[in-house]
Structures are given as C-alpha cells and as structure tokens.
Coordinates of C-alpha atoms in Angstrom, one line a residue:
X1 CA 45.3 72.8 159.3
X2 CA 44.8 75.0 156.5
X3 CA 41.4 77.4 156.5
X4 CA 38.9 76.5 153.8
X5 CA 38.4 79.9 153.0
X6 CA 42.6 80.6 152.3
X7 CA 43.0 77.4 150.8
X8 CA 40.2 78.6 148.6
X9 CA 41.7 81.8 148.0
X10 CA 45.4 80.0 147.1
X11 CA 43.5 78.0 144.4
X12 CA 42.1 80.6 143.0
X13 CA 45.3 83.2 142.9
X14 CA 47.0 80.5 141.5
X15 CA 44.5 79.7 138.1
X16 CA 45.0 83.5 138.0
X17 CA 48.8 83.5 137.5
X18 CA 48.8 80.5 135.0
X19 CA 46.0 82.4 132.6
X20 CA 47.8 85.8 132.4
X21 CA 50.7 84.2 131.4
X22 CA 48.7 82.8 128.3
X23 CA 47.3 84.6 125.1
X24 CA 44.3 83.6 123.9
X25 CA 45.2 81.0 121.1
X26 CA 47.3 79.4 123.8
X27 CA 43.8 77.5 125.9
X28 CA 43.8 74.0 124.1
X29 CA 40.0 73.9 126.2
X30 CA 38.6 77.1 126.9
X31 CA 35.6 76.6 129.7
X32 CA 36.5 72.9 130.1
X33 CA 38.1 73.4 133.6
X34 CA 41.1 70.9 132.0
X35 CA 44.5 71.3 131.8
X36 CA 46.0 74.3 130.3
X37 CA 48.9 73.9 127.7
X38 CA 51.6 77.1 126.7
X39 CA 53.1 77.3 123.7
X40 CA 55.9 79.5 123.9
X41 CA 56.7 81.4 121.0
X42 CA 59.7 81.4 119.3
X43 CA 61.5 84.7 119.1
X44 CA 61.9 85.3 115.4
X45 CA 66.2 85.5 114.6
X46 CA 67.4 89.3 114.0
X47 CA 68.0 89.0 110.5
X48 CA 71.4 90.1 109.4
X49 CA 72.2 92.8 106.7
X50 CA 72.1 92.2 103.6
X51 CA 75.8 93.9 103.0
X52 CA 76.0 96.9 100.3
X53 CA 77.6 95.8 97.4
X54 CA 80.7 97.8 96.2
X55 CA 80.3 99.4 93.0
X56 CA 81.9 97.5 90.1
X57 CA 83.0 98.7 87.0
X58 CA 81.3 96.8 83.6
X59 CA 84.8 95.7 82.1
X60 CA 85.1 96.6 77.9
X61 CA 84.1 93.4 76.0
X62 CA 85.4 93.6 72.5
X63 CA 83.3 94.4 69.7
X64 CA 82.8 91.6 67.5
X65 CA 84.0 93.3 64.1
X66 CA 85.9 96.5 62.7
X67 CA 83.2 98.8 61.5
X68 CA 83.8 99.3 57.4
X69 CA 85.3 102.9 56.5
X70 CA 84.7 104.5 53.0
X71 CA 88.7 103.8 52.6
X72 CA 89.4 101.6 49.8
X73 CA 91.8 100.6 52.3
X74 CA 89.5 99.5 54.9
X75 CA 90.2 99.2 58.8
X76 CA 92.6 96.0 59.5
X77 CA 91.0 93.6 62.5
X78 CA 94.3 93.3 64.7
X79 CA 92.6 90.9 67.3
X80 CA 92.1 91.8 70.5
X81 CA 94.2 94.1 73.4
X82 CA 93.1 94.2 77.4
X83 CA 93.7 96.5 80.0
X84 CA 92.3 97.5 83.1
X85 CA 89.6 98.5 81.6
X86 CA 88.5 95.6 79.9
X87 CA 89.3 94.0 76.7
X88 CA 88.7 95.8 72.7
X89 CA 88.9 94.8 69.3
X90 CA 92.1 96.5 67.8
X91 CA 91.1 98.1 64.3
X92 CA 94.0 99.3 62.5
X93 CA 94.0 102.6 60.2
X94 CA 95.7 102.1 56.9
X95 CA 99.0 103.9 56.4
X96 CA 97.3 106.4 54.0
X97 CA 93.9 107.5 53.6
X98 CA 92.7 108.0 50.3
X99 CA 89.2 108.7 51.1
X100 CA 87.2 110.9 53.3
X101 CA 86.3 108.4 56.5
X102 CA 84.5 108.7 59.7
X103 CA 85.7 106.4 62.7
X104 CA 82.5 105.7 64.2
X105 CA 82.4 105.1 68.1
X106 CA 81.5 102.0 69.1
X107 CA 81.5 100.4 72.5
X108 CA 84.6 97.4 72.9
X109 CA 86.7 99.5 69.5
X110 CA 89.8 101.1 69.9
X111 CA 91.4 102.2 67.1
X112 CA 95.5 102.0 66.2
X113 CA 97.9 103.8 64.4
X114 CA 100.8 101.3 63.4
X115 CA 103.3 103.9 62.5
X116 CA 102.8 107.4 60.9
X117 CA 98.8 107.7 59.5
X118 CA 98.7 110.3 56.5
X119 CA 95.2 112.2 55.9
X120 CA 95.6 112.2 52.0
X121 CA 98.8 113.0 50.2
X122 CA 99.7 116.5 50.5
X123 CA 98.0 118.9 47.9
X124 CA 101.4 121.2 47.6
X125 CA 101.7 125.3 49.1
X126 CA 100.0 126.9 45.6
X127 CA 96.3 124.2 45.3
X128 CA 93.3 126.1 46.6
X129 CA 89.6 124.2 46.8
X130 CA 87.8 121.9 48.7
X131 CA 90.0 119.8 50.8
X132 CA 91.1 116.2 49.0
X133 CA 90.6 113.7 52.2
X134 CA 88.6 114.3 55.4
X135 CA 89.2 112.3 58.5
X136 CA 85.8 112.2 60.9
X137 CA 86.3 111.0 63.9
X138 CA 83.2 110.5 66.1
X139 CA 82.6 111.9 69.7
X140 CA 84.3 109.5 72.2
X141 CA 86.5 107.6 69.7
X142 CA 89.6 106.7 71.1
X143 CA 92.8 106.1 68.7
X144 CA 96.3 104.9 70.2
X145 CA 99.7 104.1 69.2
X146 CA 100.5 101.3 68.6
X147 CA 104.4 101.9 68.3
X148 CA 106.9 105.2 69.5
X149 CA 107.0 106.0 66.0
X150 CA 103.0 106.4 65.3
X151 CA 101.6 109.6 64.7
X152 CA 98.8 111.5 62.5
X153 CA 99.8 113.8 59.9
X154 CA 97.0 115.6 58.4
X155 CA 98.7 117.1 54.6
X156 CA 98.1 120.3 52.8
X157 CA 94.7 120.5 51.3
X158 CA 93.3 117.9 53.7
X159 CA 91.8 118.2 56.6
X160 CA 90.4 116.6 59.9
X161 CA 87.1 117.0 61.9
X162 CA 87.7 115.3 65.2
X163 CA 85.0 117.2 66.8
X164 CA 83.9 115.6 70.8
X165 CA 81.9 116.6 73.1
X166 CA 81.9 117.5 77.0
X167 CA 80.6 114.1 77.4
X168 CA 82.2 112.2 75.1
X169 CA 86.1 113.9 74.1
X170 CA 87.9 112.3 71.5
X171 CA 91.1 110.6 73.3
X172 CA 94.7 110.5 71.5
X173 CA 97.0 108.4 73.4
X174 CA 99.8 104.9 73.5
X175 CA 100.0 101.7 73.9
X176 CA 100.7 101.7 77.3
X177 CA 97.6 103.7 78.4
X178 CA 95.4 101.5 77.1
X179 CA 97.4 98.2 78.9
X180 CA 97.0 100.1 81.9
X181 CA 101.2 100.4 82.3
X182 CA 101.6 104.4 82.6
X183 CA 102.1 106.2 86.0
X184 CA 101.6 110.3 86.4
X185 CA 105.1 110.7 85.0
X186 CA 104.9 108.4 82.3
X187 CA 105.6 110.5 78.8
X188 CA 107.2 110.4 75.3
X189 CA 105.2 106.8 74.2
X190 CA 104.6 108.2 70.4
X191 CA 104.2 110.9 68.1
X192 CA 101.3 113.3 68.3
X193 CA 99.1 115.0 65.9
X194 CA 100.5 117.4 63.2
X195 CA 97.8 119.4 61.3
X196 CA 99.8 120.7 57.9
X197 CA 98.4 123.8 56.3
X198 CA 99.3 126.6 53.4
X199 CA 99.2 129.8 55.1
X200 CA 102.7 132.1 55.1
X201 CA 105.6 130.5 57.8
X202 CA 109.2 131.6 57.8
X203 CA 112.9 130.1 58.2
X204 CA 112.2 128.4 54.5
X205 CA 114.1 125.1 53.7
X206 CA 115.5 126.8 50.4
X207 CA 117.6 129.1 51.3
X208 CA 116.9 131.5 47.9
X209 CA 113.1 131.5 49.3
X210 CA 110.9 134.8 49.6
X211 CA 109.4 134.4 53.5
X212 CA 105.8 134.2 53.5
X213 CA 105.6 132.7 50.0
X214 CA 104.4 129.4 48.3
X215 CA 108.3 129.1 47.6
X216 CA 109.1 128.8 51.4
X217 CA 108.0 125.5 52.9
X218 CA 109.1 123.8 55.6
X219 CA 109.3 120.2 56.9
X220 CA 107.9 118.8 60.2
X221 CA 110.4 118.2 62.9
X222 CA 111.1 114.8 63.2
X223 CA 109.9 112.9 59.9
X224 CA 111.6 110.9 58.2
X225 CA 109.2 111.2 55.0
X226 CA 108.1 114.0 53.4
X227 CA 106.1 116.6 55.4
X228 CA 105.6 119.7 54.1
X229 CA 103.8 122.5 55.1
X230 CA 104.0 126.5 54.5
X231 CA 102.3 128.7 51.4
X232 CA 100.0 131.7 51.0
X233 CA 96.8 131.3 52.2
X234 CA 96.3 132.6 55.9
X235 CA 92.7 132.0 56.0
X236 CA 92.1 128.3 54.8
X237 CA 91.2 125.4 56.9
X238 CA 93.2 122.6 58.2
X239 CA 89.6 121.2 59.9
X240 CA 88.6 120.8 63.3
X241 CA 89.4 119.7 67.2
X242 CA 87.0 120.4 69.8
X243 CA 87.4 118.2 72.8
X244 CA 90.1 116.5 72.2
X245 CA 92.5 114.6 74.6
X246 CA 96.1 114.1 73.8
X247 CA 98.5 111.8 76.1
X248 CA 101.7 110.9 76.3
X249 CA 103.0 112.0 73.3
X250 CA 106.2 113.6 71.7
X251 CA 108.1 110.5 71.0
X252 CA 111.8 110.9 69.4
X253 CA 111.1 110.5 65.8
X254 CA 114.7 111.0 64.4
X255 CA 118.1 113.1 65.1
X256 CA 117.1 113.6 68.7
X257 CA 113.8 115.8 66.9
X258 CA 110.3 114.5 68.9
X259 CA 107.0 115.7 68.4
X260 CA 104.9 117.7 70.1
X261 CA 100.8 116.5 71.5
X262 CA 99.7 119.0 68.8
X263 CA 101.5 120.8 66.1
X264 CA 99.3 123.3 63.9
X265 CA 102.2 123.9 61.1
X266 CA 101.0 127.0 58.3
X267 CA 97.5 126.1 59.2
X268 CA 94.9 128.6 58.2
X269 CA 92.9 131.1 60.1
X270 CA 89.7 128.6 59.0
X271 CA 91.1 126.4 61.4
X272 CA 89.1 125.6 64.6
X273 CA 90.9 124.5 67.2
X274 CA 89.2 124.5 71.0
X275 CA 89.3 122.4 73.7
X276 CA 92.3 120.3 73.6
X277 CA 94.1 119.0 76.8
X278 CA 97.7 118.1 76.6
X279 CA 98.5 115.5 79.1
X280 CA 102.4 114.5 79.6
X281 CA 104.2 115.5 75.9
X282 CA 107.5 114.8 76.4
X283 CA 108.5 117.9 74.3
X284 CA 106.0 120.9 73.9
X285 CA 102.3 120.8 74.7
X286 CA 101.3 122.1 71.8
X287 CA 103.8 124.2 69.5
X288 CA 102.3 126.6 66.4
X289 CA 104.9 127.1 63.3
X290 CA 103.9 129.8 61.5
X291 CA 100.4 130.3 59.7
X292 CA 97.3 132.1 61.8
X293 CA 96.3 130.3 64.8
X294 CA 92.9 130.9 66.9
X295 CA 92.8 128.8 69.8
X296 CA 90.5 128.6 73.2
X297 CA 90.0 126.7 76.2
X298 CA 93.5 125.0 76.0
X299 CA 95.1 122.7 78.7
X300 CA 98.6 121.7 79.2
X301 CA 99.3 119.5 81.7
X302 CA 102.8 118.1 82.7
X303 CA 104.6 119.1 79.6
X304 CA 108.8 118.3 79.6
X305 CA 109.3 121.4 77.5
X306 CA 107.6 124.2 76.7
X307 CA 103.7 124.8 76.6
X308 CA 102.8 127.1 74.2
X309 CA 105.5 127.5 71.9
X310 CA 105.8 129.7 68.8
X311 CA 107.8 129.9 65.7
X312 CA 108.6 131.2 62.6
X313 CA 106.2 134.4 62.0
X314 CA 102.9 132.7 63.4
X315 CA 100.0 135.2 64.3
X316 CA 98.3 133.6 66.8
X317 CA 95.4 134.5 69.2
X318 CA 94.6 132.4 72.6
X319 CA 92.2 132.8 74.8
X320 CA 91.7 130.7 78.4
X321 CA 94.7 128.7 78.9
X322 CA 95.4 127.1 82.0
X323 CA 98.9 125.3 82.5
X324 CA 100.7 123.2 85.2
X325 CA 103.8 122.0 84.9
X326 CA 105.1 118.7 86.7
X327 CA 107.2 119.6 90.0
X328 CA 110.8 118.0 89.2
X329 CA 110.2 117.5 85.7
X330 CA 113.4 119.8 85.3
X331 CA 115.2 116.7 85.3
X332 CA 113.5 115.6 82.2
X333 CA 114.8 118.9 80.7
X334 CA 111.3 121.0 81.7
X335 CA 111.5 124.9 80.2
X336 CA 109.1 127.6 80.2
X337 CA 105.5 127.8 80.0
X338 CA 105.8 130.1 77.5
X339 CA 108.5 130.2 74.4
X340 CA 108.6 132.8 71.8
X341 CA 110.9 131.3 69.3
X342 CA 113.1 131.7 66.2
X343 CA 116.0 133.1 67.6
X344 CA 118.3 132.5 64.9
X345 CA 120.3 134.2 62.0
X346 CA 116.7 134.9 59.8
X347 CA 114.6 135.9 63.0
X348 CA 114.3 139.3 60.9
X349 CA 111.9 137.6 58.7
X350 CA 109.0 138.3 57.8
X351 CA 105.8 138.1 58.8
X352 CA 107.5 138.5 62.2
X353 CA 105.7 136.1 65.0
X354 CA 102.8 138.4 66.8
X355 CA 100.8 136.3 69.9
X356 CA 98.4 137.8 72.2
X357 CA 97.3 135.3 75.2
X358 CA 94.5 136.5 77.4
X359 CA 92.6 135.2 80.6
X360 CA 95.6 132.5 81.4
X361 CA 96.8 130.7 84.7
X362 CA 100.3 129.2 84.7
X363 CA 101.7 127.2 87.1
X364 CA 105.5 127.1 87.1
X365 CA 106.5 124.7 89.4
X366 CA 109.8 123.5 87.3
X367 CA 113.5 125.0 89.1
X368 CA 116.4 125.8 87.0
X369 CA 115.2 125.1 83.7
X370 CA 117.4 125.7 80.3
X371 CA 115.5 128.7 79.4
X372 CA 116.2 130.4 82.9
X373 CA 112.5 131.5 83.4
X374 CA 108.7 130.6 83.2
X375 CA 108.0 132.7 80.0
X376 CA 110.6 133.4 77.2
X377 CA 110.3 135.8 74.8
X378 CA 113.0 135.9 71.9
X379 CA 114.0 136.3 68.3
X380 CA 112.2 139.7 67.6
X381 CA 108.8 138.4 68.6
X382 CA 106.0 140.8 69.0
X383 CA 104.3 139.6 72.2
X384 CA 101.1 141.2 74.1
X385 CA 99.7 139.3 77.5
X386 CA 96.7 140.4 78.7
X387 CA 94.4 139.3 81.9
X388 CA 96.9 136.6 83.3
X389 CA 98.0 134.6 86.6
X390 CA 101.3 133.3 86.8
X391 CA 102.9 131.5 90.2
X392 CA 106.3 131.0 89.5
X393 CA 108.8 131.4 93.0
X394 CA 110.4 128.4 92.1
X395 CA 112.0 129.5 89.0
X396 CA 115.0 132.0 88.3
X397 CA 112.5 134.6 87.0
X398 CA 109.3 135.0 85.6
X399 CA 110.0 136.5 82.5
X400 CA 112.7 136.9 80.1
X401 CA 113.8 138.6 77.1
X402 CA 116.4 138.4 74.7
X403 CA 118.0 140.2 71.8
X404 CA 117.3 144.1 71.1
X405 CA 115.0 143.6 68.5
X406 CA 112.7 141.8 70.9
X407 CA 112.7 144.7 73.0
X408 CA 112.8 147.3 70.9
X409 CA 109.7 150.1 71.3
X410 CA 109.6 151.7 67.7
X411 CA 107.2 150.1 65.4
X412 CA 108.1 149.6 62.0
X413 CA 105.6 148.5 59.7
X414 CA 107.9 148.0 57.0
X415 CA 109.6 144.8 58.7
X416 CA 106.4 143.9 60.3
X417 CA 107.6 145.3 63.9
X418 CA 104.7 145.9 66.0
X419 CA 106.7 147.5 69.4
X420 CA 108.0 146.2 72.8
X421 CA 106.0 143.2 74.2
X422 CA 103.1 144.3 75.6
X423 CA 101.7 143.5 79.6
X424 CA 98.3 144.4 80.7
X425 CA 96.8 143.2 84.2
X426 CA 99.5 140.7 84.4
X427 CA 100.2 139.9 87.5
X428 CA 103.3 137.3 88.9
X429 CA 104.9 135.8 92.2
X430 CA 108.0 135.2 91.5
X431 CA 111.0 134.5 92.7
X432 CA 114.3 136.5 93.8
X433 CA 114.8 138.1 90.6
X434 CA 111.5 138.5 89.2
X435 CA 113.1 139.6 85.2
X436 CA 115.9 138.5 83.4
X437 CA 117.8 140.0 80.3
X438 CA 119.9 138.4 77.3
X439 CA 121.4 139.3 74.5
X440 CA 121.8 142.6 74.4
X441 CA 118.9 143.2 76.9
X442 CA 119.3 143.7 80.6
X443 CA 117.4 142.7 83.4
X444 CA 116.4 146.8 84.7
X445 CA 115.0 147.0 80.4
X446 CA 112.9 143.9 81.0
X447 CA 111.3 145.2 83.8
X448 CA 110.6 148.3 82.5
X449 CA 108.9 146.7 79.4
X450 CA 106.8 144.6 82.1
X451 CA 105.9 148.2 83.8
X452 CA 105.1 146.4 87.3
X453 CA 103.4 149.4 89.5
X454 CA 101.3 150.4 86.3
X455 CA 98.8 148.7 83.8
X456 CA 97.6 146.7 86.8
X457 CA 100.4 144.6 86.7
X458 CA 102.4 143.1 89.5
X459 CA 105.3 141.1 89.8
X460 CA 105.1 140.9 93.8
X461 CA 101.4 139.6 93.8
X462 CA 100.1 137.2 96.3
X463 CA 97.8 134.4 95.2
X464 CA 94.5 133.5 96.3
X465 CA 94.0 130.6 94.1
X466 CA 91.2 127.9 95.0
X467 CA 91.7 124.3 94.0
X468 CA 95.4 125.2 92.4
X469 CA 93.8 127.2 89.3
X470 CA 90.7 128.6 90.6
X471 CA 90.5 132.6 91.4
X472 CA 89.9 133.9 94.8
X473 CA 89.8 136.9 96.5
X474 CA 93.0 138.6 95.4
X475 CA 92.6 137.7 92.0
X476 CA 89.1 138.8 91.5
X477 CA 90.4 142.4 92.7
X478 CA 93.0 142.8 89.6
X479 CA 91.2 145.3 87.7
X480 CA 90.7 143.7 83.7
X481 CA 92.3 145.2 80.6
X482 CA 89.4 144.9 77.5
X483 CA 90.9 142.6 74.7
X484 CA 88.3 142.7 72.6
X485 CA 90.0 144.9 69.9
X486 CA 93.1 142.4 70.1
X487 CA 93.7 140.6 66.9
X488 CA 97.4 138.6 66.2
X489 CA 96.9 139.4 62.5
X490 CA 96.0 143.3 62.3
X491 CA 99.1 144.5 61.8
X492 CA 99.0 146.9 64.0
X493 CA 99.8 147.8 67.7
X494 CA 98.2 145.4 69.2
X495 CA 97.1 147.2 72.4
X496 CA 96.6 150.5 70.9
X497 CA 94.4 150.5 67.9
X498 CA 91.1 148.0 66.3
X499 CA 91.1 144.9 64.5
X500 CA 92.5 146.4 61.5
X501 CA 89.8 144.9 59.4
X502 CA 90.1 141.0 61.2
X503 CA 87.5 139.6 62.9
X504 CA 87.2 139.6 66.6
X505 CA 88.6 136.9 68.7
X506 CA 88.9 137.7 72.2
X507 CA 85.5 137.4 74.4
X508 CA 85.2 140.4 76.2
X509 CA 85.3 139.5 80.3
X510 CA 85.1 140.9 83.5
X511 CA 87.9 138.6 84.9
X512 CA 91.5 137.7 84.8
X513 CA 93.1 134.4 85.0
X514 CA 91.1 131.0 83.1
X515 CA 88.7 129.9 85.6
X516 CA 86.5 133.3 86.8
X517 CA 85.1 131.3 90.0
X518 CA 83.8 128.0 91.5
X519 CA 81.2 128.9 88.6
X520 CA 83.1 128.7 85.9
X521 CA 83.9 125.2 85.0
X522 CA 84.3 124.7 81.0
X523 CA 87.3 122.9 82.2
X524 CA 85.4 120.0 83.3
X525 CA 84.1 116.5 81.6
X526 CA 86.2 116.7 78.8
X527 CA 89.8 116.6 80.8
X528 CA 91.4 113.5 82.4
X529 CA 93.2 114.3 86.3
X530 CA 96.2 113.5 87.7
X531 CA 98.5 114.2 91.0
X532 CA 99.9 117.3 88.7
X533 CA 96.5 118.8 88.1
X534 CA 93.3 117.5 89.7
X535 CA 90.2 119.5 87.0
X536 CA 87.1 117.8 89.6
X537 CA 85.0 115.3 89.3
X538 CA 82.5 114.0 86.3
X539 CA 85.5 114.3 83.7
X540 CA 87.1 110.7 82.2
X541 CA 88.9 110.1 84.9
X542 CA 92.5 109.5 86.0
X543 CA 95.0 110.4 82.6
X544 CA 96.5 106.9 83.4
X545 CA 93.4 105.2 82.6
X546 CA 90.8 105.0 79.8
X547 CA 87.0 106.0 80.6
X548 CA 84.8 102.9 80.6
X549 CA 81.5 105.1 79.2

C-alpha cells in the first residue's frame, strides 16, 4: 500500500504538469479546484506567395480620329492596322502637300504614305526665297509605307523639319514593321526619303549643260515622275532631320533603280542634317548627289550596298559615323562602306566631289563584294579621312583606288583638283592585301597614298574595340590628327591650309574612331538594335519592332 505522503506528492506533480502545459486564457475556472480545459491553438497556415507578376507591355489602342492638318487636302482616316504592338488608326498623307503642315504625335496614330508623298511642287533650279511648303513632323511621329512604291520627296524650294529628340526619334519605316512581319535581314519594303535642293551638282541630264549651273539638273534615281534637283545656290536650305530613324528602305522604283534610306540631292549648305540611323536599305544607307552636305552623328546599319556614297561634285563634311555591315549580306550584292562615285566619261567635271569623314568606325564584315574592298575611291574624287577605325579582314582589301586622276598628287585649281586622297590617323586590319589599284593605278601607288608607317596610320592595327564599336586600349593610343581647319567646300588642300573663308565644321577632339569610351554614348535612345549592331539599352528597341512609348 501506497505512502500517504508519496501518494501526496504524485498528486501534486501531476496538477503541476497539467498547468504548465496551459497559458493563462486557457483555465475555464481559475481557483475553483475544477476541471481544467485546453484549447489548443491552431497553427496559423504559411501563407503562400503572392507570385511577381511579369511585366506586360500596354498594347497601342487606336486613336479615335485623324488629327486635322493645315492641308487643304487633309489627312484620309484609313481605319485601323495591328501589330505586335497594338493596334493604330491609319491616317493617310495626301499625294501632294500644298500647305505648310505639322504631323502632330499622338498616342494610337500612325501615319501612311500610299505611294510617293511630294512636299510642294518643285520651285525650279533659278527661285530663291522663303521656302513654298513646310512639312513638320513632331518628335516621335512615326510614318510608314504603305506600298514598295511609297516614298517622300521633299521639291526644290521646299523644305522639311522632322526634328526628334533622344527620347522621342522620328521613325521612317514599311508596312511590314508595323505588322510585326520583318526579321534582322528583312530590307528593300519601300522608297526612302529624298530631300531635293538647288545647290551646283554635276553629270547634267542635258547634255549641252554648263556643270554647276541652274542649266544642269538632274533627276532622282528611280522616279517615274518628275524629280528634279540641281541649281546654283550652295548655301540654301532643304530643312531639317535630327533624330530620325529610317528602316527598311530602298525599294526598286523602276529599271532596276531603288532608293536609298536618305538621299540629300543639290541640297544646300543650310541644310541640317544630324542624327539619322539607317537600318536595312536595300541599296545605300544614305547617298549625297552633289550640293554641300554637313552631316553628324550618322548610323548605318545593315546596308546591301554602299554606306556613305557620293556623287557628282558634292562637298560634303561628316563627322562621327559609325557603320556595320550585315555578315553574308554579300549575297544580297553588299559593297563598300565607303563609295566615291562618278566614274564615268564626265568625272572631269566640275565642281569635282571633295569629302572629308572624321572620328568614324566601320565594320566591314561583307566578303567578296563587287567593289573588291571596304572603301572605294574613284572618278577623280578628292577624298581626305581623318581620325578613323576600320576592321575589315574579311574583305579583299581595305581600300581602293581607281583611275589616275583619282590619284594624282598635283593640285590644280583650275579643274577644281585638290591632290591625292588624303589619310591622317587612319588606322585598318585588313586582310591579305591590305590596297588595291584599278585603272591605271596599282596596288604599291595606293599604298603609298595611304602612307601606312607615317601620319599615324596603320594598315596592320590590332583592335581593341569594346561592345563591337566602342574604343579600348589600342585605340585610345592612336595619336589624333586636328580637323578643325577641315572644310569640303574651301577649295583648297584640304589637310594643308584654313577654312578658306567657310565656317568650321569639324569639332575639335582628343580621340579617333565615333564612340571616345563607355562615356561617350550620343549613340543611344534615339537608335533601334539588332543581331547586326546591338547600340545598349534605353533606345526604341529591337529595329523589328515599333517602340510602344
């Protein structure tokens, strides 16, 4: 039998272990010496993530309207088109405009060129004064094709001001872009934009023409209809671009002639033109005929044929170019980066063609093009490159120049002959043979002309290029030639005297190539990218796509 005292002592120990179990709003009686009741508590359920959504793009919703344009004409509601991007009300520019008009940007408008789209009706090579018909278009406005056979022509004594911003470019492109059907080799879906102007060209349509008179005129490549351009007046204005995208252009307009993205044709000095991509022209990125062209902060990306191409006695000045050709577009008939044209029976004209390019990087990545190298110079061009990149071992050489005259080293003022081409801290990687002759020039006379080992030029450089266009260490080194005193249209040696009483152009730097450093990024915003060039982040996005802001 059990001791009182331990059975005592069980009793207790036991009322022990049942209250610590217990919190204090568990006692249903506290004191009363009754029962005691637990409520166990519930664990409350881990609650599950709420998941992160993934970010969505707002699709376009189309605007309800067309806005109204001082054009007697008006804008033409064509309904609606969709995309990828969302859907937009389609607002048709007339064939003609007859009155000065602004496109306004507005959120869910695109607007369409059905076929060619004259600014005003062309003033003739001899009418000076204030300009007849001003297109405006407004920062972010985007205008497409709406057949192959679109394009803009601004006329003689009109002009255009399509004038973005870094945020907000002004887009040029097709059909197809906007219904979300191109691809990064897609190219060749319409026209482009031809700016026609009054200053002195050469290779006149009449044959009995003076050169570099209102008498010689000459008509855009391509049309059909009338369009003119050539006079006397070097320093009027064909208008403005400034941040401008142009896409997919250089449709085949007739007899096997396309366009080009851009073609400034006898435009004036006045002219401002700065900031323009190219993106996939099937025929030039941009090509000048004639006239005096200033040009900076120029992009060409995946041209089919040349990228900066000159003709017919233009004096033209550019400054930061950066280019990158399409790998295998040779199929498609890719040539050089560079083409210095008029090579034909009246390439003695004159004014004879004089372009300086400084602070450029060119990406040749094209093999066994028609023109045999990456930059062609021909047809008794004078020709001076200063403070340039170029990567080129793909192609048969880097540079090339044919006919006597374009080589020739004695100045003549008489026929507008400046000298031999001129090279200044140019430097190359190139391929096996790094120059090529024609015409009457051999290969041993083009290198000479280039002077690798002097000038700070190299055709056996190694690249250090960041991010495809960016300089790095080796670049950086290359001591820089001062352009400053460079101007197309002095009429003098270029490299050897002043501006001969033009007005400066080329900023003065302390680097070569078009992108200084990680630093320097005026390339951004404004551009699109692409598996060809990739220009960062915080720009519009893929070329195949339209921006949705």
């Amino acid at each position: 039998m059990m001791n009182s005292n331990l059975r005592r002592m069980l009793i207790a120990t036991t009322s022990v272990v049942a209250l610590s179990g217990c919190g204090a709003n568990d006692i249903a009686s506290p004191g009363t010496g009754g029962n005691v009741t637990i409520n166990n508590v519930t664990p409350a359920p881990t609650p599950t993530p709420t998941p992160t959504p993934t970010p969505t793009v707002s699709l376009i919703t189309p605007a309800a309207g067309c806005p109204t344009i001082a054009d007697s004409q008006g804008l033409t509601d064509g309904g609606t088109i969709s995309g990828p991007t969302g859907t937009y009300r389609v607002c048709t520019l007339p064939a003609r405009l007859v009155r000065s008009s602004t496109l306004p940007r507005l959120t869910g408008v695109l607007y369409q060129m059905n076929g060619r789209v004259d600014v005003g009706t062309d003033q003739g090579p001899a009418t000076t004064g204030t300009t007849n018909v001003v297109l405006t278009i407004e920062p972010g406005v985007i205008l497409y094709a709406g057949t192959g056979t679109s394009w803009l022509a601004v006329n003689r004594g009109n002009s255009i001001q399509a004038v973005g911003t870094a945020a907000r470019p002004i887009i040029f492109t097709s059909r197809d872009n906007v219904l979300g059907l191109n691809t990064d080799t897609s190219s060749g879906q319409w026209g482009g934009v031809v700016l026609m102007g009054r200053a002195q060209v050469t290779d006149c349509a009449a044959a009995a023409a003076t050169p570099g008179t209102t008498a010689c005129e000459r008509q855009t490549e391509g049309a059909i209809d009338p369009a003119l351009y050539g006079g006397a007046n070097n320093t009027e204005s064909s208008g403005r671009m400034s941040y401008v995208q142009i896409r997919y252009s250089g449709f085949v307009l007739s007899a096997n002639s396309e366009l080009q993205s851009l073609t400034p044709s006898g435009v004036g000095s006045g002219t401002v033109l700065d900031h323009i991509m190219s993106f996939n022209s099937s025929d030039d990125g941009a090509e000048f005929f004639g006239g005096r062209v200033n040009m900076k902060y120029y992009v060409s990306v995946g041209a089919e044929d040349d990228n900066i191409d000159t003709d017919t006695g233009v004096k033209a000045n550019f400054q930061y170019v950066l280019v990158a050709q399409r790998a295998g577009s040779e199929s498609r008939g890719t040539d050089a980066i560079i083409e210095a044209d008029s090579d034909n029976s009246v390439d003695g004209d004159n004014p004879r063609q004089n372009t300086i390019v400084a602070n450029f990087t060119f990406l040749h990545r094209v093999n066994n093009s028609s023109d045999l190298s990456a930059m062609l110079l021909r047809g008794g061009t004078d020709y001076t490159l200063v403070n340039g990149i170029l990567v080129a071992q793909q192609s048969p050489s880097c540079l090339r120049i044919s006919r006597p005259q374009t080589a020739s080293t004695v100045a003549n003022a008489a026929i507008d002959e400046l000298g031999a081409p001129i090279f200044r801290s140019v430097v190359m990687q190139c391929g096996a043979t790094p120059f090529l002759g024609n015409s009457g020039v051999t290969n041993d006379q083009v290198s000479t002309l280039f002077g690798a080992g002097s000038n700070n030029n190299s055709a056996t450089f190694t690249p250090t290029l960041t991010s495809a266009f960016i300089n790095g260490a080796n670049e950086t080194a290359v001591p820089v030639f001062n352009a400053t005193n460079l101007n197309a249209a002095s009429g003098i040696p270029s490299a050897t005297g002043g501006l001969g009483g033009q007005p400066a152009f080329f900023d003065a730097v302390t680097y070569i190539g078009a992108v200084r450093d990680a630093n320097d990024t005026w390339y951004r915003t404004w551009t699109c990218n692409s598996a060809t060039l990739d220009l960062g982040t915080g720009n519009t996005g893929l070329c195949t796509s339209l921006p949705t802001t």
